C-alpha positions as semicolon CSV with decimal commas, in nm:
position;residue;x (nm);y (nm);z (nm)
1;M;-1,120;2,126;-3,222
2;D;-1,439;1,955;-3,119
3;G;-1,599;2,014;-3,438
4;L;-1,319;1,859;-3,664
5;L;-1,307;1,530;-3,415
6;P;-1,585;1,368;-3,632
7;L;-1,445;1,468;-3,944
8;V;-1,141;1,338;-3,883
9;L;-1,245;0,985;-3,761
10;E;-1,501;0,963;-4,079
11;V;-1,218;0,952;-4,279
12;P;-1,085;0,631;-4,180
13;S;-1,416;0,468;-4,209
14;G;-1,447;0,559;-4,571
15;V;-1,108;0,444;-4,626
16;W;-1,179;0,102;-4,443
17;E;-1,460;0,061;-4,672
18;W;-1,263;0,105;-4,989
19;Y;-1,000;-0,119;-4,841
20;S;-1,259;-0,369;-4,747
21;D;-1,376;-0,356;-5,116
22;Y;-1,082;-0,342;-5,342
23;R;-0,769;-0,525;-5,100
24;F;-0,791;-0,842;-5,312
25;A;-0,712;-0,623;-5,574
26;I;-0,399;-0,395;-5,463
27;P;-0,127;-0,636;-5,473
28;L;-0,225;-0,686;-5,820
29;W;-0,259;-0,335;-5,912
30;L;0,103;-0,283;-5,778
31;G;0,242;-0,566;-5,974
32;I;0,123;-0,425;-6,293
33;L;0,291;-0,076;-6,191
34;G;0,597;-0,289;-6,100
35;L;0,604;-0,481;-6,422
36;V;0,572;-0,090;-6,650
37;L;0,832;0,012;-6,427
38;V;1,097;-0,293;-6,515
39;A;0,999;-0,281;-6,882
40;F;1,247;0,021;-6,920
41;P;1,627;-0,062;-7,002
42;V;1,838;-0,015;-6,664
43;R;2,122;0,184;-6,863
44;A;2,077;0,353;-7,222
45;R;2,209;0,175;-7,510
46;R;2,551;0,301;-7,657
47;G;2,703;0,234;-7,994
48;R;2,563;0,009;-8,244
49;G;2,395;-0,354;-8,177
50;A;2,573;-0,669;-8,321
51;A;2,480;-0,890;-8,575
52;D;2,275;-1,192;-8,433
53;L;2,145;-1,432;-8,637
54;T;1,987;-1,682;-8,362
55;P;1,592;-1,604;-8,348
56;R;1,500;-1,433;-8,049
57;T;1,177;-1,458;-7,869
58;A;1,017;-1,363;-7,533
59;L;1,179;-1,681;-7,345
60;S;1,547;-1,627;-7,502
61;F;1,657;-1,453;-7,170
62;A;1,417;-1,664;-6,974
63;R;1,497;-1,987;-6,823
64;G;1,263;-2,260;-6,807
65;W;1,250;-2,333;-6,473
66;W;1,176;-1,988;-6,357
67;F;0,807;-1,995;-6,463
68;V;0,740;-2,326;-6,190
69;T;0,700;-2,108;-5,899
70;P;0,425;-1,835;-6,053
71;T;0,282;-2,110;-6,267
72;V;0,242;-2,308;-5,978
73;V;0,111;-1,987;-5,753
74;L;-0,144;-1,917;-6,030
75;A;-0,291;-2,270;-6,002
76;L;-0,327;-2,224;-5,634
77;I;-0,534;-1,876;-5,677
78;L;-0,779;-2,035;-5,930
79;V;-0,840;-2,341;-5,753
80;A;-0,903;-2,104;-5,431
81;T;-1,080;-1,874;-5,624
82;F;-1,301;-2,076;-5,824
83;T;-1,411;-2,301;-5,488
84;A;-1,487;-1,975;-5,315
85;G;-1,661;-1,868;-5,593
86;A;-1,854;-2,153;-5,636
87;V;-1,984;-2,155;-5,246
88;S;-2,044;-1,812;-5,252
89;E;-2,387;-1,638;-5,222
90;P;-2,536;-1,270;-5,300
91;D;-2,541;-1,074;-5,001
92;E;-2,934;-0,994;-4,907
93;V;-2,858;-0,633;-4,888
94;T;-2,620;-0,555;-5,166
95;G;-2,661;-0,830;-5,382
96;R;-2,301;-0,888;-5,399
97;Y;-2,152;-1,262;-5,405
98;T;-2,002;-1,247;-5,060
99;M;-2,155;-1,422;-4,840
100;Y;-2,112;-1,801;-4,736
101;T;-2,380;-1,996;-4,548
102;V;-2,424;-2,272;-4,338
103;D;-2,740;-2,491;-4,278
104;L;-2,788;-2,550;-3,913
105;G;-3,121;-2,660;-3,941
106;G;-3,444;-2,577;-3,788
107;E;-3,456;-2,281;-3,985
108;R;-3,110;-2,140;-3,818
109;I;-2,876;-2,078;-4,098
110;M;-2,490;-1,913;-4,020
111;G;-2,354;-1,673;-4,229
112;T;-2,064;-1,502;-4,290
113;S;-1,802;-1,344;-4,541
114;I;-1,588;-1,535;-4,789
115;Y;-1,346;-1,471;-5,111
116;G;-1,691;-1,456;-5,378
117;W;-1,710;-1,378;-5,693
118;F;-1,748;-0,980;-5,618
119;Y;-1,383;-1,003;-5,505
120;S;-1,280;-1,261;-5,731
121;V;-1,376;-1,184;-6,090
122;P;-1,192;-0,824;-6,087
123;C;-0,894;-1,007;-5,966
124;L;-0,904;-1,248;-6,232
125;I;-0,932;-0,993;-6,526
126;L;-0,631;-0,808;-6,341
127;I;-0,445;-1,119;-6,333
128;G;-0,498;-1,184;-6,696
129;L;-0,348;-0,843;-6,777
130;M;-0,074;-0,882;-6,566
131;I;0,027;-1,191;-6,774
132;A;-0,007;-0,999;-7,075
133;I;0,232;-0,721;-6,967
134;V;0,487;-0,979;-6,845
135;V;0,459;-1,176;-7,184
136;L;0,507;-0,752;-7,348
137;D;0,795;-0,681;-7,116
138;L;1,010;-1,014;-7,235
139;V;0,904;-0,944;-7,567
140;L;1,048;-0,569;-7,530
141;I;1,374;-0,715;-7,316
142;S;1,436;-0,976;-7,603
143;R;1,377;-0,744;-7,941
144;P;1,679;-0,469;-7,951
145;A;1,959;-0,601;-8,116
146;L;2,249;-0,729;-7,893
147;D;2,569;-0,484;-7,763
148;H;2,887;-0,551;-7,885
149;D;2,976;-0,699;-7,580
150;Q;2,713;-1,007;-7,603
151;A;2,807;-1,172;-7,268
152;R;2,741;-0,870;-7,097
153;D;2,390;-0,758;-7,263
154;V;2,261;-1,118;-7,229
155;H;2,331;-1,112;-6,841
156;I;2,184;-0,777;-6,802
157;R;1,841;-0,895;-7,023
158;S;1,845;-1,201;-6,830
159;V;1,875;-0,984;-6,483
160;R;1,599;-0,792;-6,598
161;A;1,387;-1,111;-6,732
162;R;1,404;-1,248;-6,424
163;N;1,328;-0,890;-6,256
164;V;0,985;-0,909;-6,408
165;L;0,911;-1,280;-6,318
166;L;1,028;-1,178;-5,970
167;V;0,768;-0,884;-5,967
168;G;0,466;-1,094;-6,134
169;T;0,506;-1,356;-5,877
170;G;0,539;-1,114;-5,603
171;A;0,212;-0,980;-5,678
172;L;0,063;-1,351;-5,718
173;L;0,184;-1,438;-5,389
174;V;0,075;-1,137;-5,218
175;H;-0,269;-1,207;-5,357
176;L;-0,263;-1,549;-5,268
177;G;-0,177;-1,468;-4,920
178;L;-0,502;-1,241;-4,897
179;I;-0,716;-1,485;-5,044
180;F;-0,579;-1,735;-4,789
181;G;-0,606;-1,508;-4,475
182;S;-0,985;-1,431;-4,577
183;L;-1,051;-1,788;-4,598
184;A;-0,892;-1,855;-4,259
185;G;-1,141;-1,607;-4,145
186;T;-1,444;-1,775;-4,306
187;A;-1,328;-2,144;-4,171
188;S;-1,258;-1,947;-3,803
189;I;-1,635;-1,834;-3,750
190;R;-1,868;-2,065;-3,521
191;S;-2,241;-2,032;-3,431
192;W;-2,371;-2,135;-3,053
193;F;-2,723;-2,179;-2,931
194;P;-2,909;-2,342;-2,673
195;T;-3,131;-2,679;-2,691
196;S;-3,332;-2,858;-2,454
197;E;-3,017;-3,085;-2,390
198;G;-2,750;-2,807;-2,353
199;G;-2,584;-2,562;-2,625
200;V;-2,499;-2,664;-2,960
201;T;-2,172;-2,532;-3,155
202;F;-2,147;-2,530;-3,505
203;W;-1,912;-2,433;-3,776
204;T;-1,815;-2,429;-4,134
205;T;-1,749;-2,724;-4,321
206;F;-1,361;-2,634;-4,354
207;A;-1,295;-2,534;-4,009
208;A;-0,989;-2,802;-3,970
209;L;-0,841;-2,605;-4,227
210;Q;-0,831;-2,259;-4,065
211;P;-0,473;-2,288;-3,926
212;A;-0,323;-2,438;-4,217
213;L;-0,495;-2,142;-4,399
214;T;-0,378;-1,872;-4,152
215;G;-0,005;-2,010;-4,180
216;A;-0,027;-2,057;-4,552
217;S;-0,111;-1,701;-4,542
218;S;0,144;-1,552;-4,361
219;V;0,415;-1,746;-4,583
220;A;0,280;-1,665;-4,861
221;A;0,270;-1,246;-4,832
222;A;0,607;-1,278;-4,681
223;L;0,758;-1,445;-4,976
224;G;0,599;-1,192;-5,212
225;L;0,705;-0,883;-5,063
226;T;1,042;-1,045;-5,011
227;L;1,064;-1,098;-5,415
228;W;0,959;-0,767;-5,455
229;A;1,207;-0,630;-5,203
230;A;1,462;-0,845;-5,402
231;V;1,388;-0,693;-5,721
232;A;1,400;-0,334;-5,560
233;L;1,709;-0,382;-5,401
234;S;1,899;-0,551;-5,724
235;A;1,818;-0,213;-5,892
236;I;2,010;-0,001;-5,676
237;P;2,381;-0,128;-5,767
238;S;2,265;-0,115;-6,111
239;T;2,206;0,221;-6,078
240;R;2,510;0,353;-5,932
241;R;2,706;0,103;-6,177
242;A;2,565;0,309;-6,465
243;S;2,603;0,640;-6,316
244;A;3,001;0,528;-6,242
245;T;3,052;0,443;-6,622
246;V;2,880;0,724;-6,740
247;R;3,121;0,984;-6,550
248;S;3,401;0,782;-6,609
């Protein structure tokens, strides 16, 4: 038993290292998985489609204002990403752009970790992939011919289009929450050293933003998880109704 204890304790250490490197990408990967799942029809089509001469596009079953929130969240992510990346510096040991330093004078430097290019570049690639999947999902939703019950079919497709945007927006919000949390941790770093006239405390240049970043991190993550939960809950009654229809 004593011999197994070090092995058991070693596993969390490796997991923590993996999580530390890829934690910002996890919500984006989950968002991509969710977008793949919601691309499939809620229920199988029965009978023939109805002729409709109205041209359908990827936006046919989505309302314009549904894109406001994801656009704003994406803009905040890009601003935070490029700002933090621009001030990031390579780590002396690994060479990864994950460090933020403050020159304290007298060859003193205060350094801490930050959401730098090492973390953000892969996430930007995943965000681009996620946007492409969102567009593909909306196209797949709009392409098939409408059912004979057009009003019901349009409603179902609108719900599916909304769920696609909710899944994508939720992933962006959780990702943004992690970024804000990381920046809040960077802003909270303090350094102290003694001088001939007493101790001197130094902090980061954006230390005043630490409370706001902490609050924004919690709010963004909570909203993102709420959107995911809303999509999951909306699928439950749809499945039950589809089963009841098949039995009848």
